[in-house]
XYZ file of C-alpha atoms in Angstrom:
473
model
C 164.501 -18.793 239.039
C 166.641 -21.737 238.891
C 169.842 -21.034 235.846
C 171.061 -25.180 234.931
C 173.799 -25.588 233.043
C 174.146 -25.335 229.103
C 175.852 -28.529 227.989
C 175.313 -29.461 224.187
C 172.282 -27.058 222.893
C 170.218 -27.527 226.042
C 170.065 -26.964 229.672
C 171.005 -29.774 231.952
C 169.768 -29.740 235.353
C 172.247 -30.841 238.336
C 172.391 -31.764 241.961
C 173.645 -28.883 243.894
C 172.601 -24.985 242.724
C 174.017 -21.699 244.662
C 172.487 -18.404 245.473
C 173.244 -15.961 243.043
C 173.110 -12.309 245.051
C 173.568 -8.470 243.819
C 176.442 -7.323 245.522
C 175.188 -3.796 245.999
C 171.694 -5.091 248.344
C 172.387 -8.679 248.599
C 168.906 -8.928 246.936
C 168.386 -12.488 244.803
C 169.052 -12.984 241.118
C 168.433 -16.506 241.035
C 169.534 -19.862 241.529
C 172.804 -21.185 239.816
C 173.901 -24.805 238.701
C 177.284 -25.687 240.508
C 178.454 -28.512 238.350
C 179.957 -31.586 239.601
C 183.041 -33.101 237.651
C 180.556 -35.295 235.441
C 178.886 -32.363 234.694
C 182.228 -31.095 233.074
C 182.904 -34.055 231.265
C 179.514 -34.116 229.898
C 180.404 -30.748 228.637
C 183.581 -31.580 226.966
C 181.783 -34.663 225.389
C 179.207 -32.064 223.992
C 182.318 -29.981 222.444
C 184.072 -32.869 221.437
C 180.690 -34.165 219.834
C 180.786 -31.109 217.835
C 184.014 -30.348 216.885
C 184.368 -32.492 213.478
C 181.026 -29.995 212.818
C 182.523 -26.541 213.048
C 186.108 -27.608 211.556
C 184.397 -28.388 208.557
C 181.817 -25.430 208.602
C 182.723 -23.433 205.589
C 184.110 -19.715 206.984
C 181.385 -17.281 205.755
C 178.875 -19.170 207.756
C 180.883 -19.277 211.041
C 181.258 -15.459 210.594
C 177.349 -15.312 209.281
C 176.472 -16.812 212.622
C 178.827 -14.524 214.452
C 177.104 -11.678 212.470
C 173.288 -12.894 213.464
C 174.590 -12.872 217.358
C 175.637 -9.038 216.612
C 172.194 -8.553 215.080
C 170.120 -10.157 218.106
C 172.589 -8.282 220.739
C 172.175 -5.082 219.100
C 168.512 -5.520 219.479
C 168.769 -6.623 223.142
C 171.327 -4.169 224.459
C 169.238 -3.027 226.984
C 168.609 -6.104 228.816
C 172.139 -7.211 228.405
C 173.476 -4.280 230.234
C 170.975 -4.604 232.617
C 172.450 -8.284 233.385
C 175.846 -7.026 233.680
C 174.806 -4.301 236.171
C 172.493 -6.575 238.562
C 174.389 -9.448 238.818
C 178.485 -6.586 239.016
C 177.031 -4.381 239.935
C 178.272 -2.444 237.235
C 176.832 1.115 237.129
C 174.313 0.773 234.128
C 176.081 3.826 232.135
C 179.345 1.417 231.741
C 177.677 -1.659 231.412
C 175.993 -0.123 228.470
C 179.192 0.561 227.251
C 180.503 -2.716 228.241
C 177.835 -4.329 225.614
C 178.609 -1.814 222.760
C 181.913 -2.981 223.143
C 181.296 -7.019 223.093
C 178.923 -5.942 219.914
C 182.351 -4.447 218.349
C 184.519 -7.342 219.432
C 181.836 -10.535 217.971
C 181.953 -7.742 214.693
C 185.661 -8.254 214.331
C 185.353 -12.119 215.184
C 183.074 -12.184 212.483
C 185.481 -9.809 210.373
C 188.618 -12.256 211.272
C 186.696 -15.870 210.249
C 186.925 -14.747 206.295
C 190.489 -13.835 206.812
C 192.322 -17.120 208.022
C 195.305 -16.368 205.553
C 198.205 -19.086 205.056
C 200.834 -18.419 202.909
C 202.895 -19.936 199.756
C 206.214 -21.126 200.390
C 209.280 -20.852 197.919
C 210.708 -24.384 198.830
C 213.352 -23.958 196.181
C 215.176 -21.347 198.253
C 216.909 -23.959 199.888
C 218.637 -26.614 197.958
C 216.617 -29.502 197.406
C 213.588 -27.309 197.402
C 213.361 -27.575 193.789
C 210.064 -28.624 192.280
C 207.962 -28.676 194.673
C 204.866 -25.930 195.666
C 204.193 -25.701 199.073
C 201.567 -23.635 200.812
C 200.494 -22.806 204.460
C 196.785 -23.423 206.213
C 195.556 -22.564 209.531
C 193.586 -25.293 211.148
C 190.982 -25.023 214.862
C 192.880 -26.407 217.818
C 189.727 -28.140 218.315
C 188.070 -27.336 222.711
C 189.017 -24.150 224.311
C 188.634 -24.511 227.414
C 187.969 -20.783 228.847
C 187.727 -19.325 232.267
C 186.611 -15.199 232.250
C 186.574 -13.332 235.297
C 183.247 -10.849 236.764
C 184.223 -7.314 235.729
C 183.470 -7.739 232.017
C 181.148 -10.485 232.239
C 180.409 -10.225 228.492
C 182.881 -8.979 226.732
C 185.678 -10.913 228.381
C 183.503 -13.977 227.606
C 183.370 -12.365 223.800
C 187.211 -12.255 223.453
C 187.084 -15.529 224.324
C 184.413 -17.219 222.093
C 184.509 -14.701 219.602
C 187.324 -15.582 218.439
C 187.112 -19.696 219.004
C 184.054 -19.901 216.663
C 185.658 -17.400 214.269
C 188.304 -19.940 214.103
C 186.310 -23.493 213.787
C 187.177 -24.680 217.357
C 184.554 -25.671 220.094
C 184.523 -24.294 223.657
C 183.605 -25.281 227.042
C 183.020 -21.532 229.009
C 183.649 -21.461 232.797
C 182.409 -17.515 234.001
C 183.063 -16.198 237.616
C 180.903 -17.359 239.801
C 179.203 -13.929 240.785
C 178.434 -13.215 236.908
C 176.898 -16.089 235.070
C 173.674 -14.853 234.016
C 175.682 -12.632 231.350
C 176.992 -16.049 229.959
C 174.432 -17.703 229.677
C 172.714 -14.676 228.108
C 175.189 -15.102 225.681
C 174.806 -18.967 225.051
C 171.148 -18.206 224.074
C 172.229 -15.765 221.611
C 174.462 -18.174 219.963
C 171.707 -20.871 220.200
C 169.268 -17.953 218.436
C 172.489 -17.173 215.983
C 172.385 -20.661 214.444
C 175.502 -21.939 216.426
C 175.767 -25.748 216.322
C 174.938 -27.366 219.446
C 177.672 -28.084 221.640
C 180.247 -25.863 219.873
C 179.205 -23.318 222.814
C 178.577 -24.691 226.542
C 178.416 -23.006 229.811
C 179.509 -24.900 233.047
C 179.146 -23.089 235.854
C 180.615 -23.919 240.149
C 183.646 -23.744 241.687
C 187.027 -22.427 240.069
C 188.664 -25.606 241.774
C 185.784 -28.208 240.172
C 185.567 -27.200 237.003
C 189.148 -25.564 235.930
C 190.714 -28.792 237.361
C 188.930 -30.788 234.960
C 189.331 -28.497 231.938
C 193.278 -28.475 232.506
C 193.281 -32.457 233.248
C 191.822 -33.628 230.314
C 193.575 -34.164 226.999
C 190.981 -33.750 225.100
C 191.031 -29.738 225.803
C 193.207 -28.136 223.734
C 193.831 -24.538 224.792
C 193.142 -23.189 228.410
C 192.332 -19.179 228.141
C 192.228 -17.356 231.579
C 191.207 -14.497 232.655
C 192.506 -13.795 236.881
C 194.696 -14.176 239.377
C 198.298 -14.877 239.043
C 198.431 -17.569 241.675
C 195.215 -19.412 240.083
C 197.159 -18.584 236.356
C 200.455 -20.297 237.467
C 198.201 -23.131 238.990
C 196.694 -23.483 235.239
C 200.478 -23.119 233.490
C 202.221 -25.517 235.717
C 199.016 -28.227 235.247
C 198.518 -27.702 231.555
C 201.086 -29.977 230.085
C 201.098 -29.650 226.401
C 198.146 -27.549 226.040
C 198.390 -24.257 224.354
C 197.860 -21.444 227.334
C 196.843 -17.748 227.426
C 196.738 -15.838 230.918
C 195.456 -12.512 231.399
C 196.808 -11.422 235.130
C 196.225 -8.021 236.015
C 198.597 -5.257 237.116
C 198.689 -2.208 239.062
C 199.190 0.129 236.212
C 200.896 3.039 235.981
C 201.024 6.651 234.605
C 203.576 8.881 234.052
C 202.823 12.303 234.072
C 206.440 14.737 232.612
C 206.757 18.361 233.491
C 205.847 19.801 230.571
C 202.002 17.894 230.580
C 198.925 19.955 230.651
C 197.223 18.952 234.020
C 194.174 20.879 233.484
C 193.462 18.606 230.083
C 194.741 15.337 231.486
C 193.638 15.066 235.082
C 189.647 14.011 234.004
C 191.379 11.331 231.921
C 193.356 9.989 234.435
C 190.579 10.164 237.206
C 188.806 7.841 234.539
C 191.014 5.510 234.494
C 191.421 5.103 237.848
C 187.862 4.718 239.379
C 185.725 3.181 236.650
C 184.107 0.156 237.704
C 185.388 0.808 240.940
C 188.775 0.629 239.738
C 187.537 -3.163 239.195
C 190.005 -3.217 235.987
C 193.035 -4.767 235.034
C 194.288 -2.120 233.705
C 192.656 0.339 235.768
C 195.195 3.183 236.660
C 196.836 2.193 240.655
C 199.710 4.406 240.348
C 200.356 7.883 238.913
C 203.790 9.114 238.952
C 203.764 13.288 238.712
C 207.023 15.325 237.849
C 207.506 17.804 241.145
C 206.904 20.685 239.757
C 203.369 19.659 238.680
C 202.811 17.451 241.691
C 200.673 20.072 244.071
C 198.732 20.899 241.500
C 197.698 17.347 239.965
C 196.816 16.419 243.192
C 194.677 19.339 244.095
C 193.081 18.782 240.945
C 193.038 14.676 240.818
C 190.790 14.919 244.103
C 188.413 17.704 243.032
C 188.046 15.635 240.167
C 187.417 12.745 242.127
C 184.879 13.986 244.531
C 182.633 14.660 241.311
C 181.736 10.947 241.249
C 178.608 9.761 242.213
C 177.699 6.942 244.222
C 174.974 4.660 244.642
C 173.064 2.184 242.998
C 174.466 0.623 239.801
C 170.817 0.398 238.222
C 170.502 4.821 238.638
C 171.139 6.232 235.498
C 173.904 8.907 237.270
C 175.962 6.220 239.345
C 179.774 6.293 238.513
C 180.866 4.209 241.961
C 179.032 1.331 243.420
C 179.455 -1.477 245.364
C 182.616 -3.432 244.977
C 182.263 -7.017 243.930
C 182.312 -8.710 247.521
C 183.028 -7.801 251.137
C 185.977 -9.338 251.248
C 187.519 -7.117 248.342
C 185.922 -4.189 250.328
C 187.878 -5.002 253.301
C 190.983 -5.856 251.676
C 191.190 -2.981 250.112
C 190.515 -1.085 253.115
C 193.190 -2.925 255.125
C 195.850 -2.121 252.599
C 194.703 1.262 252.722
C 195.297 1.928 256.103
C 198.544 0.150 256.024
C 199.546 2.910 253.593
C 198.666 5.375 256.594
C 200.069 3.945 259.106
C 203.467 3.940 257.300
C 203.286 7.829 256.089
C 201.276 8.106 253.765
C 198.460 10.758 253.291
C 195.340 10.135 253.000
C 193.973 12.930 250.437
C 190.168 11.772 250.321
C 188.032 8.408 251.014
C 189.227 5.070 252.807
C 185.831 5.118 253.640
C 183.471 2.224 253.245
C 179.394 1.875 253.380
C 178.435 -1.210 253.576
C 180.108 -2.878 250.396
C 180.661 0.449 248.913
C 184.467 1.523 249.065
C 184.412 5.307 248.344
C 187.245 6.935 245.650
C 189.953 7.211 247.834
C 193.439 9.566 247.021
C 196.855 8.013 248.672
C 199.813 10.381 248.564
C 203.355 9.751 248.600
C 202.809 5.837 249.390
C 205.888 3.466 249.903
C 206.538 1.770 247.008
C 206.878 -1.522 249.226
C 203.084 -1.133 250.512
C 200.511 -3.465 248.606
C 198.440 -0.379 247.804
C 201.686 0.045 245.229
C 203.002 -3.614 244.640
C 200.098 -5.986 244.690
C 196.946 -5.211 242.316
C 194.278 -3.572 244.678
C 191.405 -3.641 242.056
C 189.573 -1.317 243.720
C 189.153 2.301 243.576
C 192.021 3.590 245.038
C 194.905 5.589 244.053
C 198.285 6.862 244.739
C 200.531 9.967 243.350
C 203.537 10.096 244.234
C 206.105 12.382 242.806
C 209.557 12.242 240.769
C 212.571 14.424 239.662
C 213.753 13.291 236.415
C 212.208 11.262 233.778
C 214.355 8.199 233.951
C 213.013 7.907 237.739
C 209.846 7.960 236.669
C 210.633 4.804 234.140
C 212.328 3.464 237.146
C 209.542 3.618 239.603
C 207.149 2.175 236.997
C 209.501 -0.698 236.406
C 209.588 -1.442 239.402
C 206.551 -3.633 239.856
C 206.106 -7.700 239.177
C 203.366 -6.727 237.065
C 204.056 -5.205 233.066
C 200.218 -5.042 231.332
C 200.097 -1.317 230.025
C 201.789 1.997 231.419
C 200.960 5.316 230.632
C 202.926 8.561 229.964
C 201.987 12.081 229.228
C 204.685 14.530 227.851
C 205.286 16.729 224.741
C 208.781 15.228 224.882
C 208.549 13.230 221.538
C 212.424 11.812 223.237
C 211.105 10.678 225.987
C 207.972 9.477 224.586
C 209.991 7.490 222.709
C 212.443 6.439 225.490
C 209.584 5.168 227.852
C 207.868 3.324 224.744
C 211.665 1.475 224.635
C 212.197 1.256 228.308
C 208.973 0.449 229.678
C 208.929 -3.572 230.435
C 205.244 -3.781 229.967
C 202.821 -5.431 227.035
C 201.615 -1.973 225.879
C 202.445 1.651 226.292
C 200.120 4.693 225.896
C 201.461 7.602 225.417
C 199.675 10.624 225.924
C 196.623 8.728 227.324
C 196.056 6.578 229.934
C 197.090 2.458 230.448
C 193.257 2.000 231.137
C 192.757 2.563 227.374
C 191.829 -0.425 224.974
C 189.993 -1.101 222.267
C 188.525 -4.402 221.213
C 190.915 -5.445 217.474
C 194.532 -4.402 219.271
C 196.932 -6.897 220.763
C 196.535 -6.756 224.438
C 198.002 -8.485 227.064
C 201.213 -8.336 229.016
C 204.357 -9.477 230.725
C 206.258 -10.812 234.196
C 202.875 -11.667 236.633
C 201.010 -10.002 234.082
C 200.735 -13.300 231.688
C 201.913 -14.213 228.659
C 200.115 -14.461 225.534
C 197.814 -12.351 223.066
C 194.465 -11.404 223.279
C 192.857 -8.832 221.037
C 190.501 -10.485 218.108
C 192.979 -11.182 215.248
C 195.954 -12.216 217.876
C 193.620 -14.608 220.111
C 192.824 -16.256 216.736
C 196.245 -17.168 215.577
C 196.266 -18.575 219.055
C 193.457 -20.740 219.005
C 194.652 -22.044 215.502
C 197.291 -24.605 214.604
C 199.605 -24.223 211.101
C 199.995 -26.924 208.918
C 202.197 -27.719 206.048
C 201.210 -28.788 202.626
C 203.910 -29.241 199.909
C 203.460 -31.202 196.669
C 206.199 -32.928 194.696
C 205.943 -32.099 190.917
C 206.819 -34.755 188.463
């Protein structure tokens, strides 16, 4: 099947369409529009076209529209996870829970386009104030322009237009190239929701083609990302005066203090680090164990990691599959035999079938190594050990990345030192940095970006506050 673009309520055909292949058997999906620069520009046209339309839509029908697209996906789950899990190859157990999730984040769009407070303003507490009333309203930016990376191909995309539409603003939706099919999936649920045409359209090609225009053109006026930090400071340094969120990654860590039960936390942890094939920003990279626990979590970490099945993303018991492309499978390999080569030990996996990197366990890996420094986004591991607490903050500071940390003690002192100390956008204590759910403010610090996302906190970003004060007579 050939996918065309979705440019102002209907699909526009172009001139130059891409392969679209499962990256566990390289088996077809179907054919996907790579837009050309016009084709961009038509699509900002279509958003401009409708943006007068959805600043003026009343708010219970922008969140009665968000509230039919909950209804339809809740109807269609199945074939939405199946999407996610052909075209990731994202085992079908957490793509299901990948959709529950964007259901739950649309819900609280919908939830946060009835509550776009302002506020009254006592102008006579400064002198001069006097008679006048004055009162705060939040107003749509008008085009997001938003770019959403392949590991959660729909809900990404949802904390993205969720919260757009919630707010009256249009948007022009670039996904990753391997995962489209999940947004346009979504663009025909909006369509079926009673969204306006143009306030949603899907452009899809090369991150160079289409982000270029989307940053270049002044009619955009917010640029949310979702990736890299070199293609994030491309976006920052380009943007001029538009508004920007970036969501970077990390290589999160976990803290695990002497007094921690390791029986309890070590399935948690082992969670956090291989789900998705550790194809998560926050997905737990390193794991910092007091010394006196530190044989025994790692006995325990790989047991716990050798329970994982892999396979095929669309078998109903597969935790691992393949990673997202060769390339990241060989990376990831390459830095993991770095680690090796300078001392570390290699506790299980560094293995590789085809484009299937298997769980691997690092121990005691130089903190210089990119398996430790850089994000590996893969599923792969290291524990290393510590001696006193504020070593452990130490170690975990020590990164260019700050998105979430974790730390596990019955300390409540040095739970509450590390929630002080840490330099990251969100601490967990007793649980893992992997955890998030869909309403909290999420996003981080250093490489790891800077703004808000989290359904309430990406809509005060994608709205502008205006002024009104009246002079009484």
């Amino acid at each position: 099947m050939k996918q065309h673009l979705w440019i102002g309520g209907k699909f526009k055909e172009t001139e130059n369409y891409k392969a679209l292949k499962s990256p566990y058997n390289g088996e077809g999906i179907a054919e996907v529009a790579m837009a050309s620069s016009s084709d961009v520009k038509s699509a900002i046209d279509a958003a401009d076209h409708a943006r007068k339309t959805m600043a003026e839509m009343p708010a219970h029908k922008r969140a009665e529209i968000l509230e039919n697209a909950v209804a339809i996906m809740k109807e269609e789950k199945e074939e939405c996870a199946m999407i996610i899990a052909r075209e990731a190859s994202k085992p079908l157990k957490a793509a299901r829970g990948e959709v529950d999730r964007t259901i739950m984040t649309y819900t609280f769009a919908a939830q946060e386009a009835r509550k776009l407070y302002g506020e009254t303003i006592p102008m006579d507490a400064a002198p001069g104030g006097e008679g006048r009333v004055a009162y705060t309203v939040k107003e749509p930016l008008g085009i997001i322009g938003a770019i959403t990376p392949f590991n959660f191909p729909m809900n990404l995309v949802a904390h993205k237009v969720g919260p757009a539409i919630a707010a009256g603003n249009t948007v022009v939706l670039k996904p990753a190239s391997q995962t489209p099919m999940s947004a346009y999936k979504i663009a025909d649920i909006f369509r079926r929701a009673g969204l306006p045409d143009g306030a949603l359209n899907v452009i899809t090609g090369s991150g160079g083609t289409v982000g270029d225009v989307l940053v270049a053109d002044d009619r955009i006026s917010m640029i949310t990302f979702t990736g890299s930090p070199a293609v994030g400071k491309q976006i920052r340094e380009n943007a001029g005066l538009k508004r920007v969120t970036l969501e970077l990654g990390s290589n999160s860590a976990v803290v695990v203090d002497e007094n921690a039960d390791v029986e309890k936390i070590v399935p948690r942890i082992a969670a956090g680090a291989f789900a998705f094939q550790g194809q998560v920003c926050i997905s737990v990279q390193r794991i910092y164990v007091h010394e006196t626990l530190y044989q025994t979590f790692a006995e325990r970490f790989v047991e716990e990691a050798k329970k994982l099945k892999i396979g095929d993303p669309l078998n109903e018991e597969t935790d691992i599959s393949a990673m997202i492309s060769k390339s990241d499978t060989d990376r990831a390999q390459s830095w993991i035999e770095s680690a090796v080569k300078s001392g570390a030990e290699l506790a299980l996996g560094g293995k590789a079938a085809d484009n299937t990197l298997y769980p691997t366990v690092l121990l005691n890996v130089d903190k210089s190594e990119k398996i430790s420094c850089e994000e590996a986004f893969a599923p792969v591991v290291h524990i290393n050990s510590f001696s006193s607490f504020e070593e452990a903050l130490a170690l975990v500071n020590d990164s260019d990345y700050g998105l979430q940390a974790g730390v596990f003690t019955n300390d409540v002192n040095k739970a509450f030192r590390a929630a002080k100390e840490l330099h990251v956008g969100g601490v967990m204590i007793n649980d893992f940095p992997t955890f998030r759910v869909d309403h909290m403010p999420y996003g981080g610090v250093k490489m790891s970006g800077m703004g808000r996302e989290g359904i309430k906190y990406a809509v005060e970003e994608m709205t502008e506050m205006k002024l009104i004060s009246f002079k009484i007579d």
